Amino acid sequence: MICPWALKDEFLKTYHDEEWCRPHHDDTYLFEMLVLEGAQAGLSWSTILKRRGGYRKTFFHFDISRCAGMTDEEMEEIGRTAPVIRNRRKINSVRQNARAVLAIQKEWGSFSRYLWHFTENKIIVHYLQDNDDLPASSPLSEKISADLKKRGCTFAGPVIIYSFLQAAGIINDHLESCPFRSTNRT
């Protein structure tokens, strides 16, 4: 049986079937997920997925350098007119996090290399029977959250980072009964 949360709407199902818990190493995709997971704070994931196209258009398809270089005027305009969640702190976090990711890339060679080093390039597979078994955070998400915050990231608390690690495929939380559980999917 597919993970029940994915059956709520077509956006969730597509995300579940095509992206969630699959290992990702592309820095642009990982930055996109960091932004979207931060935007989701206090909202439903479905709400964010429905606005994903607006986020991509607004934030240059998550080009990290372009996001890092956005001006205050651009940020203000996004807050007034863009098809994204118009929370000023969440909008500003895109630029702030892009700058932090650029520094991580400079130090580590890639954002992916930095993230995956926390697990020695291994996928953390949980053996879950029910949606109620899904944790909100973990010692790993707490560790990465603390490090990202130290590096200047915002909207990067342990709960957000746990969801981000699922999006990155670093954590595989598909239920044992889910046909998309295979860690061999890339």
PDB file of C-alpha atoms in Angstrom:
ATOM      1  CA  MET A   1       0.000   0.000   0.000  1.00  0.00           C
ATOM      2  CA  ILE A   2       1.290   3.459  -0.905  1.00  0.00           C
ATOM      3  CA  CYS A   3       2.098   5.853   1.960  1.00  0.00           C
ATOM      4  CA  PRO A   4      -1.373   7.155   2.955  1.00  0.00           C
ATOM      5  CA  TRP A   5      -0.357  10.834   3.189  1.00  0.00           C
ATOM      6  CA  ALA A   6       0.335  10.777  -0.561  1.00  0.00           C
ATOM      7  CA  LEU A   7      -3.275   9.929  -1.398  1.00  0.00           C
ATOM      8  CA  LYS A   8      -4.692  13.289  -0.277  1.00  0.00           C
ATOM      9  CA  ASP A   9      -4.239  14.976  -3.669  1.00  0.00           C
ATOM     10  CA  GLU A  10      -2.479  14.601  -7.015  1.00  0.00           C
ATOM     11  CA  PHE A  11       0.359  17.017  -6.109  1.00  0.00           C
ATOM     12  CA  LEU A  12       1.272  14.906  -3.084  1.00  0.00           C
ATOM     13  CA  LYS A  13       0.970  11.648  -5.016  1.00  0.00           C
ATOM     14  CA  THR A  14       3.233  12.836  -7.830  1.00  0.00           C
ATOM     15  CA  TYR A  15       5.808  14.151  -5.354  1.00  0.00           C
ATOM     16  CA  HIS A  16       5.669  10.901  -3.377  1.00  0.00           C
ATOM     17  CA  ASP A  17       5.943   8.684  -6.445  1.00  0.00           C
ATOM     18  CA  GLU A  18       8.624  10.637  -8.302  1.00  0.00           C
ATOM     19  CA  GLU A  19      10.782  12.445  -5.734  1.00  0.00           C
ATOM     20  CA  TRP A  20      10.264  11.719  -2.041  1.00  0.00           C
ATOM     21  CA  CYS A  21      12.996   9.682  -0.366  1.00  0.00           C
ATOM     22  CA  ARG A  22      14.909   9.168  -3.613  1.00  0.00           C
ATOM     23  CA  PRO A  23      18.598  10.020  -3.344  1.00  0.00           C
ATOM     24  CA  HIS A  24      19.356  13.424  -4.870  1.00  0.00           C
ATOM     25  CA  HIS A  25      22.782  14.945  -5.439  1.00  0.00           C
ATOM     26  CA  ASP A  26      22.013  17.944  -7.635  1.00  0.00           C
ATOM     27  CA  ASP A  27      22.740  21.146  -5.724  1.00  0.00           C
ATOM     28  CA  THR A  28      20.017  23.121  -7.476  1.00  0.00           C
ATOM     29  CA  TYR A  29      17.389  20.524  -6.591  1.00  0.00           C
ATOM     30  CA  LEU A  30      18.652  20.329  -3.005  1.00  0.00           C
ATOM     31  CA  PHE A  31      18.518  24.112  -2.679  1.00  0.00           C
ATOM     32  CA  GLU A  32      14.974  24.089  -4.096  1.00  0.00           C
ATOM     33  CA  MET A  33      13.923  21.565  -1.474  1.00  0.00           C
ATOM     34  CA  LEU A  34      15.581  23.592   1.302  1.00  0.00           C
ATOM     35  CA  VAL A  35      13.626  26.664   0.173  1.00  0.00           C
ATOM     36  CA  LEU A  36      10.325  24.838  -0.230  1.00  0.00           C
ATOM     37  CA  GLU A  37      10.613  22.997   3.083  1.00  0.00           C
ATOM     38  CA  GLY A  38      11.289  26.314   4.811  1.00  0.00           C
ATOM     39  CA  ALA A  39       8.312  27.907   3.059  1.00  0.00           C
ATOM     40  CA  GLN A  40       6.148  25.042   4.259  1.00  0.00           C
ATOM     41  CA  ALA A  41       6.647  25.894   7.950  1.00  0.00           C
ATOM     42  CA  GLY A  42       3.166  26.236   9.420  1.00  0.00           C
ATOM     43  CA  LEU A  43       1.468  25.267   6.161  1.00  0.00           C
ATOM     44  CA  SER A  44       0.640  22.046   4.347  1.00  0.00           C
ATOM     45  CA  TRP A  45       3.107  20.489   1.920  1.00  0.00           C
ATOM     46  CA  SER A  46       0.323  20.375  -0.653  1.00  0.00           C
ATOM     47  CA  THR A  47      -0.009  24.175  -0.456  1.00  0.00           C
ATOM     48  CA  ILE A  48       3.687  24.546  -1.261  1.00  0.00           C
ATOM     49  CA  LEU A  49       3.654  21.993  -4.082  1.00  0.00           C
ATOM     50  CA  LYS A  50       0.756  23.852  -5.707  1.00  0.00           C
ATOM     51  CA  ARG A  51       2.908  27.002  -5.715  1.00  0.00           C
ATOM     52  CA  ARG A  52       6.107  25.279  -6.781  1.00  0.00           C
ATOM     53  CA  GLY A  53       5.920  26.672 -10.314  1.00  0.00           C
ATOM     54  CA  GLY A  54       5.598  30.178  -8.900  1.00  0.00           C
ATOM     55  CA  TYR A  55       8.636  29.608  -6.714  1.00  0.00           C
ATOM     56  CA  ARG A  56      10.647  28.333  -9.657  1.00  0.00           C
ATOM     57  CA  LYS A  57       9.735  31.341 -11.791  1.00  0.00           C
ATOM     58  CA  THR A  58      10.263  33.850  -8.987  1.00  0.00           C
ATOM     59  CA  PHE A  59      13.589  32.450  -7.813  1.00  0.00           C
ATOM     60  CA  PHE A  60      15.277  31.844 -11.191  1.00  0.00           C
ATOM     61  CA  HIS A  61      14.611  28.095 -11.132  1.00  0.00           C
ATOM     62  CA  PHE A  62      16.584  28.057  -7.876  1.00  0.00           C
ATOM     63  CA  ASP A  63      19.824  29.258  -9.417  1.00  0.00           C
ATOM     64  CA  ILE A  64      21.758  29.596  -6.172  1.00  0.00           C
ATOM     65  CA  SER A  65      24.059  32.416  -7.315  1.00  0.00           C
ATOM     66  CA  ARG A  66      21.195  34.477  -8.704  1.00  0.00           C
ATOM     67  CA  CYS A  67      19.168  33.997  -5.527  1.00  0.00           C
ATOM     68  CA  ALA A  68      22.168  34.996  -3.402  1.00  0.00           C
ATOM     69  CA  GLY A  69      22.566  38.194  -5.418  1.00  0.00           C
ATOM     70  CA  MET A  70      18.963  39.371  -5.245  1.00  0.00           C
ATOM     71  CA  THR A  71      18.603  43.008  -4.240  1.00  0.00           C
ATOM     72  CA  ASP A  72      16.468  44.393  -1.450  1.00  0.00           C
ATOM     73  CA  GLU A  73      14.242  45.927  -4.112  1.00  0.00           C
ATOM     74  CA  GLU A  74      13.718  42.535  -5.764  1.00  0.00           C
ATOM     75  CA  MET A  75      12.882  41.017  -2.398  1.00  0.00           C
ATOM     76  CA  GLU A  76      10.328  43.757  -1.719  1.00  0.00           C
ATOM     77  CA  GLU A  77       8.718  43.231  -5.124  1.00  0.00           C
ATOM     78  CA  ILE A  78       8.455  39.487  -4.511  1.00  0.00           C
ATOM     79  CA  GLY A  79       6.663  40.240  -1.250  1.00  0.00           C
ATOM     80  CA  ARG A  80       4.113  42.349  -3.113  1.00  0.00           C
ATOM     81  CA  THR A  81       3.474  40.462  -6.337  1.00  0.00           C
ATOM     82  CA  ALA A  82       5.037  37.009  -6.596  1.00  0.00           C
ATOM     83  CA  PRO A  83       2.990  33.787  -6.640  1.00  0.00           C
ATOM     84  CA  VAL A  84       4.732  32.491  -3.512  1.00  0.00           C
ATOM     85  CA  ILE A  85       3.964  32.517   0.197  1.00  0.00           C
ATOM     86  CA  ARG A  86       4.251  36.223   0.944  1.00  0.00           C
ATOM     87  CA  ASN A  87       5.830  35.966   4.331  1.00  0.00           C
ATOM     88  CA  ARG A  88       8.700  38.463   4.407  1.00  0.00           C
ATOM     89  CA  ARG A  89      10.915  36.276   6.598  1.00  0.00           C
ATOM     90  CA  LYS A  90      10.409  33.254   4.344  1.00  0.00           C
ATOM     91  CA  ILE A  91      11.131  35.305   1.228  1.00  0.00           C
ATOM     92  CA  ASN A  92      14.275  36.799   2.760  1.00  0.00           C
ATOM     93  CA  SER A  93      15.410  33.325   3.813  1.00  0.00           C
ATOM     94  CA  VAL A  94      15.798  32.381   0.144  1.00  0.00           C
ATOM     95  CA  ARG A  95      18.567  34.931  -0.341  1.00  0.00           C
ATOM     96  CA  GLN A  96      20.102  34.248   3.069  1.00  0.00           C
ATOM     97  CA  ASN A  97      20.130  30.478   2.531  1.00  0.00           C
ATOM     98  CA  ALA A  98      21.503  30.872  -1.000  1.00  0.00           C
ATOM     99  CA  ARG A  99      24.427  32.818   0.421  1.00  0.00           C
ATOM    100  CA  ALA A 100      25.015  30.131   3.042  1.00  0.00           C
ATOM    101  CA  VAL A 101      24.835  27.376   0.405  1.00  0.00           C
ATOM    102  CA  LEU A 102      27.366  29.214  -1.772  1.00  0.00           C
ATOM    103  CA  ALA A 103      29.761  29.296   1.184  1.00  0.00           C
ATOM    104  CA  ILE A 104      29.137  25.572   1.779  1.00  0.00           C
ATOM    105  CA  GLN A 105      29.853  24.850  -1.901  1.00  0.00           C
ATOM    106  CA  LYS A 106      33.090  26.784  -1.683  1.00  0.00           C
ATOM    107  CA  GLU A 107      34.177  24.830   1.397  1.00  0.00           C
ATOM    108  CA  TRP A 108      32.896  21.369   0.427  1.00  0.00           C
ATOM    109  CA  GLY A 109      32.872  21.466  -3.372  1.00  0.00           C
ATOM    110  CA  SER A 110      29.097  20.968  -3.444  1.00  0.00           C
ATOM    111  CA  PHE A 111      26.054  21.272  -1.215  1.00  0.00           C
ATOM    112  CA  SER A 112      25.381  17.600  -1.893  1.00  0.00           C
ATOM    113  CA  ARG A 113      28.808  16.517  -0.647  1.00  0.00           C
ATOM    114  CA  TYR A 114      28.290  18.554   2.523  1.00  0.00           C
ATOM    115  CA  LEU A 115      24.859  17.039   3.218  1.00  0.00           C
ATOM    116  CA  TRP A 116      25.723  13.450   2.436  1.00  0.00           C
ATOM    117  CA  HIS A 117      28.901  13.528   4.545  1.00  0.00           C
ATOM    118  CA  PHE A 118      26.705  13.483   7.649  1.00  0.00           C
ATOM    119  CA  THR A 119      25.717   9.875   6.819  1.00  0.00           C
ATOM    120  CA  GLU A 120      28.959   8.872   5.086  1.00  0.00           C
ATOM    121  CA  ASN A 121      26.993   8.804   1.814  1.00  0.00           C
ATOM    122  CA  LYS A 122      24.579   6.211   3.165  1.00  0.00           C
ATOM    123  CA  ILE A 123      20.792   6.351   3.039  1.00  0.00           C
ATOM    124  CA  ILE A 124      19.133   6.087   6.438  1.00  0.00           C
ATOM    125  CA  VAL A 125      16.288   3.596   5.994  1.00  0.00           C
ATOM    126  CA  HIS A 126      13.577   3.466   8.617  1.00  0.00           C
ATOM    127  CA  TYR A 127      11.265   0.482   8.949  1.00  0.00           C
ATOM    128  CA  LEU A 128       7.881   2.075   9.462  1.00  0.00           C
ATOM    129  CA  GLN A 129       4.526   0.320   9.528  1.00  0.00           C
ATOM    130  CA  ASP A 130       2.191   3.300   9.800  1.00  0.00           C
ATOM    131  CA  ASN A 131       2.103   7.057   9.116  1.00  0.00           C
ATOM    132  CA  ASP A 132       1.880   7.579  12.880  1.00  0.00           C
ATOM    133  CA  ASP A 133       5.388   6.099  13.136  1.00  0.00           C
ATOM    134  CA  LEU A 134       6.931   8.935  11.093  1.00  0.00           C
ATOM    135  CA  PRO A 135       9.161  11.020  13.357  1.00  0.00           C
ATOM    136  CA  ALA A 136       9.108  14.813  13.184  1.00  0.00           C
ATOM    137  CA  SER A 137      12.835  15.117  13.805  1.00  0.00           C
ATOM    138  CA  SER A 138      15.858  13.008  14.686  1.00  0.00           C
ATOM    139  CA  PRO A 139      19.345  13.386  16.138  1.00  0.00           C
ATOM    140  CA  LEU A 140      20.597  13.658  12.527  1.00  0.00           C
ATOM    141  CA  SER A 141      18.188  16.480  11.649  1.00  0.00           C
ATOM    142  CA  GLU A 142      19.102  18.234  14.891  1.00  0.00           C
ATOM    143  CA  LYS A 143      22.817  17.990  14.070  1.00  0.00           C
ATOM    144  CA  ILE A 144      22.427  19.231  10.490  1.00  0.00           C
ATOM    145  CA  SER A 145      20.014  21.968  11.582  1.00  0.00           C
ATOM    146  CA  ALA A 146      22.503  23.258  14.144  1.00  0.00           C
ATOM    147  CA  ASP A 147      25.307  23.253  11.584  1.00  0.00           C
ATOM    148  CA  LEU A 148      23.218  24.984   8.904  1.00  0.00           C
ATOM    149  CA  LYS A 149      22.116  27.649  11.389  1.00  0.00           C
ATOM    150  CA  LYS A 150      25.744  28.180  12.418  1.00  0.00           C
ATOM    151  CA  ARG A 151      26.476  28.757   8.726  1.00  0.00           C
ATOM    152  CA  GLY A 152      23.716  31.375   8.477  1.00  0.00           C
ATOM    153  CA  CYS A 153      20.695  29.411   7.247  1.00  0.00           C
ATOM    154  CA  THR A 154      17.238  30.380   8.421  1.00  0.00           C
ATOM    155  CA  PHE A 155      14.031  28.328   8.415  1.00  0.00           C
ATOM    156  CA  ALA A 156      16.269  25.355   9.069  1.00  0.00           C
ATOM    157  CA  GLY A 157      15.038  23.963  12.374  1.00  0.00           C
ATOM    158  CA  PRO A 158      15.221  20.222  13.131  1.00  0.00           C
ATOM    159  CA  VAL A 159      11.655  19.503  11.948  1.00  0.00           C
ATOM    160  CA  ILE A 160      12.141  21.369   8.653  1.00  0.00           C
ATOM    161  CA  ILE A 161      15.503  19.685   8.145  1.00  0.00           C
ATOM    162  CA  TYR A 162      14.017  16.251   8.830  1.00  0.00           C
ATOM    163  CA  SER A 163      11.526  16.806   6.001  1.00  0.00           C
ATOM    164  CA  PHE A 164      14.345  18.184   3.869  1.00  0.00           C
ATOM    165  CA  LEU A 165      16.404  15.017   4.458  1.00  0.00           C
ATOM    166  CA  GLN A 166      13.443  12.960   3.267  1.00  0.00           C
ATOM    167  CA  ALA A 167      13.189  15.185   0.174  1.00  0.00           C
ATOM    168  CA  ALA A 168      16.922  14.744  -0.451  1.00  0.00           C
ATOM    169  CA  GLY A 169      16.616  10.981  -0.122  1.00  0.00           C
ATOM    170  CA  ILE A 170      19.104  10.910   2.731  1.00  0.00           C
ATOM    171  CA  ILE A 171      16.294   9.471   4.850  1.00  0.00           C
ATOM    172  CA  ASN A 172      13.923   6.874   3.399  1.00  0.00           C
ATOM    173  CA  ASP A 173      10.663   6.887   5.360  1.00  0.00           C
ATOM    174  CA  HIS A 174       8.423   5.066   2.896  1.00  0.00           C
ATOM    175  CA  LEU A 175       6.286   2.606   4.817  1.00  0.00           C
ATOM    176  CA  GLU A 176       7.432  -0.980   4.525  1.00  0.00           C
ATOM    177  CA  SER A 177       4.251  -1.745   2.568  1.00  0.00           C
ATOM    178  CA  CYS A 178       4.839   1.070   0.046  1.00  0.00           C
ATOM    179  CA  PRO A 179       5.876  -0.050  -3.456  1.00  0.00           C
ATOM    180  CA  PHE A 180       8.084   3.077  -3.724  1.00  0.00           C
ATOM    181  CA  ARG A 181      10.229   2.036  -0.767  1.00  0.00           C
ATOM    182  CA  SER A 182      13.104   0.653  -2.839  1.00  0.00           C
ATOM    183  CA  THR A 183      16.327   2.548  -2.116  1.00  0.00           C
ATOM    184  CA  ASN A 184      17.594   1.622  -5.568  1.00  0.00           C
ATOM    185  CA  ARG A 185      15.481   4.338  -7.203  1.00  0.00           C
ATOM    186  CA  THR A 186      17.508   7.339  -8.342  1.00  0.00           C
TER     187      THR A 186
END
